[in-house]
Tab-separated table of C-alpha atoms and ligand atoms in Angstrom:
chain	number	residue	atom	x	y	z
D	25	MET	CA	79.813	-16.352	-105.434
D	26	VAL	CA	82.853	-15.183	-107.348
D	27	ASP	CA	84.944	-13.337	-104.805
D	28	ARG	CA	86.276	-10.299	-106.683
D	29	ARG	CA	87.829	-8.298	-103.884
D	30	ASN	CA	86.339	-4.853	-103.601
D	31	LYS	CA	85.346	-4.872	-107.254
D	32	PRO	CA	81.842	-3.612	-107.920
D	33	MET	CA	79.662	-6.512	-108.921
D	34	ALA	CA	77.181	-4.846	-111.196
D	35	LEU	CA	74.144	-7.030	-111.426
D	36	ALA	CA	73.830	-8.684	-114.813
D	37	THR	CA	73.433	-5.784	-117.172
D	38	THR	CA	72.469	-5.681	-120.792
D	39	PRO	CA	73.684	-2.807	-122.948
D	40	GLY	CA	71.008	-0.142	-123.236
D	41	LEU	CA	69.365	-0.959	-119.891
D	42	PRO	CA	69.217	1.884	-117.379
D	43	PRO	CA	71.863	1.831	-114.624
D	44	GLN	CA	71.462	-1.106	-112.264
D	45	PRO	CA	72.026	-1.442	-108.498
D	46	GLN	CA	75.679	-1.970	-107.584
D	47	VAL	CA	76.631	-4.529	-104.918
D	48	HIS	CA	80.157	-4.928	-103.637
D	49	PHE	CA	82.148	-6.255	-100.708
D	50	SER	CA	84.390	-4.083	-98.595
D	51	HIS	CA	86.637	-4.249	-95.523
D	52	GLY	CA	88.107	-7.606	-96.415
D	53	ASN	CA	84.792	-9.102	-97.455
D	54	SER	CA	83.325	-8.410	-94.043
D	55	ARG	CA	80.698	-6.038	-95.358
D	56	VAL	CA	78.284	-5.984	-98.272
D	57	ILE	CA	77.292	-2.621	-99.700
D	58	ALA	CA	74.454	-2.053	-102.156
D	59	VAL	CA	73.892	1.259	-103.955
D	60	LEU	CA	70.858	2.033	-106.097
D	61	PRO	CA	71.073	4.230	-109.205
D	62	THR	CA	69.102	6.814	-107.181
D	63	GLY	CA	71.963	6.931	-104.659
D	64	ASP	CA	70.147	5.113	-101.818
D	65	SER	CA	72.482	2.663	-100.111
D	66	VAL	CA	72.632	0.004	-97.446
D	67	GLU	CA	75.588	-1.636	-95.720
D	68	VAL	CA	75.433	-5.010	-93.986
D	69	LEU	CA	78.143	-6.523	-91.797
D	70	LEU	CA	78.436	-10.297	-92.232
D	71	TYR	CA	78.985	-10.321	-88.465
D	72	GLY	CA	75.474	-10.677	-87.188
D	73	ALA	CA	74.054	-9.834	-90.633
D	74	THR	CA	73.845	-6.419	-88.990
D	75	VAL	CA	72.572	-3.562	-91.129
D	76	THR	CA	75.051	-0.866	-90.153
D	77	SER	CA	73.982	1.917	-92.497
D	78	TRP	CA	70.956	2.939	-94.568
D	79	LYS	CA	71.305	6.188	-96.500
D	80	ASP	CA	68.714	7.908	-98.630
D	81	ARG	CA	69.417	9.285	-102.093
D	82	PHE	CA	70.799	12.496	-100.553
D	83	GLY	CA	73.312	10.526	-98.502
D	84	THR	CA	71.392	11.156	-95.266
D	85	GLU	CA	71.948	8.357	-92.748
D	86	ARG	CA	68.590	7.027	-91.511
D	87	LEU	CA	69.885	4.670	-88.814
D	88	TRP	CA	71.703	5.604	-85.620
D	89	ARG	CA	75.038	3.967	-84.884
D	90	SER	CA	77.305	4.756	-81.976
D	91	ASP	CA	80.644	6.370	-82.818
D	92	ALA	CA	82.124	3.670	-80.579
D	93	ALA	CA	80.267	0.788	-82.191
D	94	LYS	CA	82.554	-2.194	-82.732
D	95	LEU	CA	82.487	-3.234	-86.400
D	96	ASP	CA	85.302	-5.768	-86.091
D	97	GLY	CA	83.195	-8.659	-84.802
D	98	SER	CA	84.416	-8.268	-81.248
D	99	LYS	CA	80.966	-7.470	-79.857
D	100	PRO	CA	77.420	-6.783	-81.057
D	101	VAL	CA	77.105	-3.574	-83.067
D	102	ARG	CA	75.741	-0.674	-81.008
D	103	GLY	CA	73.329	0.643	-83.580
D	104	GLY	CA	71.983	-0.151	-87.019
D	105	ILE	CA	69.745	-3.241	-86.937
D	106	PRO	CA	71.207	-6.026	-84.773
D	107	LEU	CA	69.275	-9.289	-84.980
D	108	VAL	CA	67.923	-10.865	-81.796
D	109	PHE	CA	67.519	-14.684	-81.921
D	110	PRO	CA	66.717	-17.192	-80.387
D	111	VAL	CA	66.125	-15.259	-77.150
D	112	PHE	CA	65.214	-11.649	-76.352
D	113	GLY	CA	67.184	-10.416	-73.368
D	114	THR	CA	68.029	-13.413	-71.180
D	115	SER	CA	65.699	-16.200	-70.061
D	116	PRO	CA	67.226	-18.028	-67.093
D	117	ASP	CA	63.985	-19.972	-66.572
D	118	HIS	CA	63.859	-21.245	-70.145
D	119	ALA	CA	66.089	-24.300	-70.227
D	120	ALA	CA	66.723	-24.275	-73.982
D	121	THR	CA	68.059	-20.698	-74.022
D	122	ALA	CA	69.144	-20.156	-70.413
D	123	LYS	CA	72.832	-20.540	-71.278
D	124	LEU	CA	72.784	-18.090	-74.193
D	125	PRO	CA	74.113	-14.522	-74.001
D	126	GLN	CA	71.761	-11.531	-73.880
D	127	HIS	CA	69.713	-11.344	-77.087
D	128	GLY	CA	71.043	-14.698	-78.313
D	129	PHE	CA	73.734	-15.589	-80.841
D	130	ALA	CA	72.391	-14.313	-84.199
D	131	ARG	CA	73.938	-10.852	-83.768
D	132	THR	CA	77.350	-12.272	-82.878
D	133	SER	CA	77.596	-15.032	-85.471
D	134	ARG	CA	79.310	-14.857	-88.856
D	135	TRP	CA	76.607	-15.065	-91.527
D	136	GLU	CA	77.152	-16.120	-95.128
D	137	PHE	CA	76.271	-13.823	-98.011
D	138	LEU	CA	73.933	-15.975	-100.098
D	139	GLY	CA	73.525	-13.590	-103.004
D	140	LYS	CA	71.690	-10.655	-104.447
D	141	SER	CA	68.776	-10.069	-106.718
D	142	SER	CA	67.382	-6.927	-108.199
D	143	SER	CA	64.131	-5.860	-109.726
D	144	GLU	CA	64.076	-5.538	-113.479
D	145	SER	CA	64.339	-1.811	-113.221
D	146	ALA	CA	62.778	-0.084	-116.187
D	147	GLY	CA	64.101	3.152	-114.789
D	148	ALA	CA	66.464	4.170	-112.009
D	149	SER	CA	63.563	5.299	-109.858
D	150	ASP	CA	62.044	1.834	-109.493
D	151	SER	CA	65.212	-0.135	-108.962
D	152	SER	CA	65.608	-2.290	-105.892
D	153	VAL	CA	68.001	-4.866	-104.581
D	154	LYS	CA	67.609	-7.749	-102.158
D	155	LEU	CA	70.599	-9.110	-100.261
D	156	ASP	CA	70.262	-12.585	-98.712
D	157	PHE	CA	72.248	-13.802	-95.721
D	158	GLY	CA	72.308	-17.269	-94.170
D	159	LEU	CA	73.023	-18.823	-90.793
D	160	SER	CA	72.473	-22.467	-89.906
D	161	SER	CA	73.447	-25.154	-87.453
D	162	ASN	CA	76.056	-26.144	-90.052
D	163	THR	CA	77.737	-22.749	-89.929
D	164	LEU	CA	77.299	-21.998	-86.240
D	165	ASP	CA	80.472	-22.049	-84.136
D	166	ASP	CA	80.959	-25.128	-81.949
D	167	ASN	CA	80.603	-23.274	-78.627
D	168	THR	CA	77.208	-21.907	-79.585
D	169	LYS	CA	76.112	-25.230	-81.009
D	170	ALA	CA	76.913	-26.808	-77.650
D	171	LEU	CA	74.733	-24.223	-75.915
D	172	TRP	CA	71.852	-24.504	-78.393
D	173	PRO	CA	72.034	-27.905	-80.125
D	174	TYR	CA	69.156	-27.508	-82.573
D	175	THR	CA	69.212	-28.153	-86.332
D	176	PHE	CA	67.987	-25.017	-88.063
D	177	SER	CA	68.561	-22.654	-90.959
D	178	ILE	CA	67.820	-18.960	-91.296
D	179	ILE	CA	67.631	-16.787	-94.369
D	180	TYR	CA	67.690	-13.082	-93.554
D	181	SER	CA	66.955	-10.709	-96.411
D	182	VAL	CA	67.640	-6.975	-96.615
D	183	THR	CA	65.702	-5.208	-99.357
D	184	LEU	CA	66.491	-1.652	-100.442
D	185	THR	CA	64.275	0.468	-102.668
D	186	PRO	CA	64.187	4.245	-103.149
D	187	GLU	CA	61.164	4.252	-100.854
D	188	HIS	CA	62.014	1.818	-98.084
D	189	LEU	CA	64.312	-0.569	-96.284
D	190	GLY	CA	62.872	-4.012	-95.637
D	191	THR	CA	64.258	-6.772	-93.444
D	192	SER	CA	62.718	-10.216	-93.410
D	193	ILE	CA	63.626	-13.493	-91.792
D	194	VAL	CA	62.728	-17.106	-92.521
D	195	ILE	CA	63.615	-19.544	-89.752
D	196	THR	CA	63.321	-23.254	-90.582
D	197	ASN	CA	63.413	-26.193	-88.196
D	198	ASP	CA	65.553	-28.749	-90.029
D	199	GLY	CA	65.698	-31.107	-87.075
D	200	ASP	CA	63.451	-33.732	-85.512
D	201	GLN	CA	62.504	-31.881	-82.317
D	202	PRO	CA	60.440	-28.740	-81.787
D	203	ILE	CA	62.368	-25.470	-81.428
D	204	GLU	CA	61.206	-22.643	-79.145
D	205	PHE	CA	62.572	-19.176	-79.950
D	206	GLN	CA	62.086	-15.440	-79.807
D	207	VAL	CA	63.127	-13.111	-82.611
D	208	LEU	CA	63.431	-9.330	-82.948
D	209	MET	CA	64.936	-6.723	-85.256
D	210	HIS	CA	66.643	-4.282	-82.871
D	211	THR	CA	66.348	-1.200	-85.078
D	212	TYR	CA	68.089	2.029	-83.997
D	213	LEU	CA	66.389	4.866	-85.880
D	214	ARG	CA	68.133	8.195	-86.262
D	215	ILE	CA	66.107	11.260	-85.268
D	216	SER	CA	66.974	14.901	-84.679
D	217	ASP	CA	65.663	15.444	-81.162
D	218	ILE	CA	64.221	12.752	-78.882
D	219	THR	CA	62.190	15.358	-77.007
D	220	LYS	CA	60.352	16.323	-80.172
D	221	ILE	CA	59.175	12.926	-81.390
D	222	GLN	CA	55.902	11.079	-81.013
D	223	VAL	CA	55.298	7.402	-81.686
D	224	THR	CA	51.795	6.444	-82.777
D	225	GLY	CA	50.210	3.180	-83.830
D	226	LEU	CA	50.521	1.492	-80.443
D	227	GLU	CA	47.531	3.118	-78.824
D	228	GLY	CA	45.539	0.630	-76.753
D	229	SER	CA	48.390	-1.916	-76.700
D	230	ASP	CA	49.300	-3.703	-73.507
D	231	TYR	CA	52.931	-3.269	-72.536
D	232	VAL	CA	55.446	-4.172	-69.846
D	233	ASP	CA	57.220	-1.107	-68.532
D	234	LYS	CA	60.771	-2.312	-67.786
D	235	VAL	CA	61.716	0.980	-66.151
D	236	ASP	CA	58.755	0.854	-63.769
D	237	ALA	CA	59.128	-2.518	-62.021
D	238	ALA	CA	57.982	-4.367	-65.158
D	239	GLN	CA	54.455	-3.244	-64.457
D	240	ALA	CA	51.745	-4.191	-66.956
D	241	LYS	CA	50.224	-1.076	-68.535
D	242	LYS	CA	48.098	-0.064	-71.515
D	243	GLN	CA	49.198	2.594	-73.976
D	244	SER	CA	46.980	5.623	-74.052
D	245	GLY	CA	47.597	8.090	-76.846
D	246	ALA	CA	50.898	8.783	-78.571
D	247	ILE	CA	54.228	7.822	-76.961
D	248	THR	CA	56.595	10.668	-76.080
D	249	ILE	CA	60.051	10.190	-74.571
D	250	ALA	CA	61.187	12.246	-71.589
D	251	GLY	CA	63.502	9.798	-69.855
D	252	GLU	CA	64.798	6.224	-69.978
D	253	THR	CA	62.189	4.204	-71.837
D	254	ASP	CA	62.098	0.434	-72.182
D	255	ARG	CA	58.696	-1.002	-73.058
D	256	VAL	CA	57.616	-4.303	-74.572
D	257	TYR	CA	54.299	-3.869	-76.364
D	258	SER	CA	52.743	-7.274	-76.699
D	259	PRO	CA	50.813	-7.728	-78.709
D	260	ALA	CA	51.134	-4.434	-80.513
D	261	THR	CA	47.462	-4.122	-81.336
D	262	ASP	CA	46.292	-4.184	-84.914
D	263	PRO	CA	49.354	-5.520	-86.705
D	264	THR	CA	48.017	-3.997	-89.915
D	265	LYS	CA	48.505	-0.548	-88.364
D	266	PRO	CA	51.944	0.988	-88.993
D	267	VAL	CA	54.018	2.346	-86.146
D	268	ILE	CA	54.696	5.941	-87.079
D	269	ILE	CA	57.398	8.232	-85.723
D	270	THR	CA	56.774	11.922	-86.177
D	271	GLU	CA	59.143	14.767	-85.335
D	272	GLU	CA	57.463	18.125	-84.779
D	273	GLY	CA	54.440	16.784	-86.621
D	274	GLU	CA	56.343	15.520	-89.676
D	275	THR	CA	56.408	11.759	-90.305
D	276	VAL	CA	60.023	10.593	-90.259
D	277	PHE	CA	59.474	6.826	-90.161
D	278	ASN	CA	56.633	4.438	-90.927
D	279	ILE	CA	57.153	0.840	-89.857
D	280	VAL	CA	54.909	-1.929	-91.165
D	281	ARG	CA	55.241	-5.380	-89.619
D	282	ASP	CA	54.406	-8.799	-90.995
D	283	ASN	CA	53.974	-11.606	-88.468
D	284	LEU	CA	56.001	-9.749	-85.827
D	285	LYS	CA	53.343	-9.247	-83.180
D	286	ASP	CA	55.369	-7.316	-80.613
D	287	VAL	CA	57.136	-3.954	-80.601
D	288	VAL	CA	59.840	-2.821	-78.180
D	289	VAL	CA	60.391	0.910	-77.651
D	290	TRP	CA	63.747	1.773	-76.092
D	291	ASN	CA	65.789	4.825	-75.329
D	292	PRO	CA	68.588	4.520	-72.715
D	293	TRP	CA	68.612	8.223	-71.804
D	294	THR	CA	71.472	9.748	-69.825
D	295	ASP	CA	72.440	7.182	-67.188
D	296	LYS	CA	72.182	4.005	-69.284
D	297	ALA	CA	73.990	5.720	-72.168
D	298	ALA	CA	76.740	6.730	-69.747
D	299	GLY	CA	77.006	3.139	-68.572
D	300	MET	CA	77.518	1.628	-72.044
D	301	GLY	CA	81.175	1.755	-73.089
D	302	ASP	CA	80.265	1.489	-76.766
D	303	PHE	CA	77.631	4.227	-76.651
D	304	GLU	CA	79.132	7.445	-78.003
D	305	PRO	CA	78.625	10.320	-77.969
D	306	LYS	CA	77.107	10.042	-74.498
D	307	ASP	CA	74.350	12.446	-75.464
D	308	GLY	CA	73.664	10.407	-78.593
D	309	PHE	CA	70.488	9.138	-76.940
D	310	LYS	CA	68.963	12.457	-78.033
D	311	ASN	CA	69.293	11.365	-81.662
D	312	MET	CA	67.994	7.823	-81.574
D	313	ILE	CA	64.930	5.780	-80.792
D	314	CYS	CA	64.776	2.008	-80.964
D	315	ILE	CA	61.513	0.738	-82.449
D	316	GLU	CA	61.997	-3.006	-82.493
D	317	ALA	CA	59.637	-5.359	-84.307
D	318	GLY	CA	59.658	-8.917	-83.072
D	319	SER	CA	57.981	-11.837	-81.410
D	320	VAL	CA	59.355	-11.748	-77.874
D	321	LYS	CA	56.544	-12.397	-75.424
D	322	GLY	CA	56.320	-16.136	-74.850
D	323	TRP	CA	57.957	-18.478	-77.339
D	324	VAL	CA	57.381	-19.298	-80.982
D	325	THR	CA	57.276	-23.087	-81.268
D	326	LEU	CA	58.539	-24.446	-84.571
D	327	ASP	CA	57.807	-28.114	-85.227
D	328	PRO	CA	60.154	-30.195	-87.387
D	329	SER	CA	60.136	-28.996	-91.023
D	330	ASP	CA	58.078	-25.918	-90.132
D	331	ALA	CA	59.212	-22.403	-90.972
D	332	PHE	CA	58.559	-18.999	-89.371
D	333	GLU	CA	58.504	-15.855	-91.494
D	334	GLY	CA	58.569	-12.318	-90.168
D	335	ALA	CA	59.345	-8.968	-91.738
D	336	GLN	CA	59.398	-5.224	-91.292
D	337	THR	CA	59.293	-2.448	-93.874
D	338	ILE	CA	60.641	0.954	-92.835
D	339	SER	CA	59.756	3.914	-94.985
D	340	ASP	CA	59.477	7.618	-94.477
O	10	TA6	O1	65.516	-3.795	-76.701
O	10	TA6	C1	65.717	-3.105	-75.510
O	10	TA6	C2	66.762	-3.832	-74.692
O	10	TA6	O2	66.324	-5.115	-74.339
O	10	TA6	C3	67.105	-2.974	-73.486
O	10	TA6	O3	66.612	-3.550	-72.288
O	10	TA6	C4	68.621	-2.878	-73.545
O	10	TA6	O4	69.212	-3.958	-72.860
O	10	TA6	C5	68.840	-2.941	-75.043
O	10	TA6	O5	67.974	-3.982	-75.464
O	10	TA6	C6	70.266	-3.109	-75.485
O	10	TA6	O6	70.734	-4.399	-75.183
O	10	TA6	P1	72.270	-4.733	-75.551
O	10	TA6	O7	72.478	-6.167	-75.168
O	10	TA6	O8	72.424	-4.492	-77.021
O	10	TA6	O9	73.106	-3.760	-74.756
């Protein structure tokens, strides 16, 4: 990758072709920004390969990010789409990941930008761009490697089109021993009013209610949020069924999953928001809902040379 500081890197263009997606680095090469000819844009921090912004063609931000989110690599980003791997939460009883920090090391590691590709856009309206990011045992910091000594490689791709934002992950076991992991895309969606949303598509799913003594329950009807909510739906029934967020009856998000069998629904509400130093404004919980696609109940076992692929597509 030719490192042309803060210079737009127009994708290979041929005179006469319609305008192409623009991809450039910013903030000292710590962020990658892609802008489509339609005006849709996405920003990804190399720290954690965290999507920190997704704007539609009108410049409307679709993801929620705390005003106090750290974007300097000093702590996981509070908002956007942090990546959870190889453990969801903490797992003191799981020897391989017991020593890892909450939600693992993917969201606090420096990822490499592997490159970009775009569709051959016949017209601005069908342009798209895919940004690839990499993390492997070769690039992992020594402290983390000591805590999780497996040989692996991950390619995480962020795809932007005028219709959707897609994130997909391919995790490969490059070593000679099986790897057990959990993975999740911790997506903070921006909404107007938490009290006016409904989440459908999880009806009939079993879930663990983490704000009610981790009781096992079954979802009946649409989900509404009227207080702290922290639920792990596993499996989210019918993976072919999108999870849909409506606000006063209007669909605001449609999330389709591929090979991510579980969905976490989280809103910290007043007290938990007050207790998080990087959660600002404190009433920001009213404007966000986390709908997190992943595989977090039990462990995915990856044998040597095997690969795991999982993806989500968020559209409106
Ligand atoms: O995904 C929901 C959750 O596991 C909550 O329990 C809460 O801890 C949230 O993640 C945020 O975790 P973080 O480590 O980013 O503060």
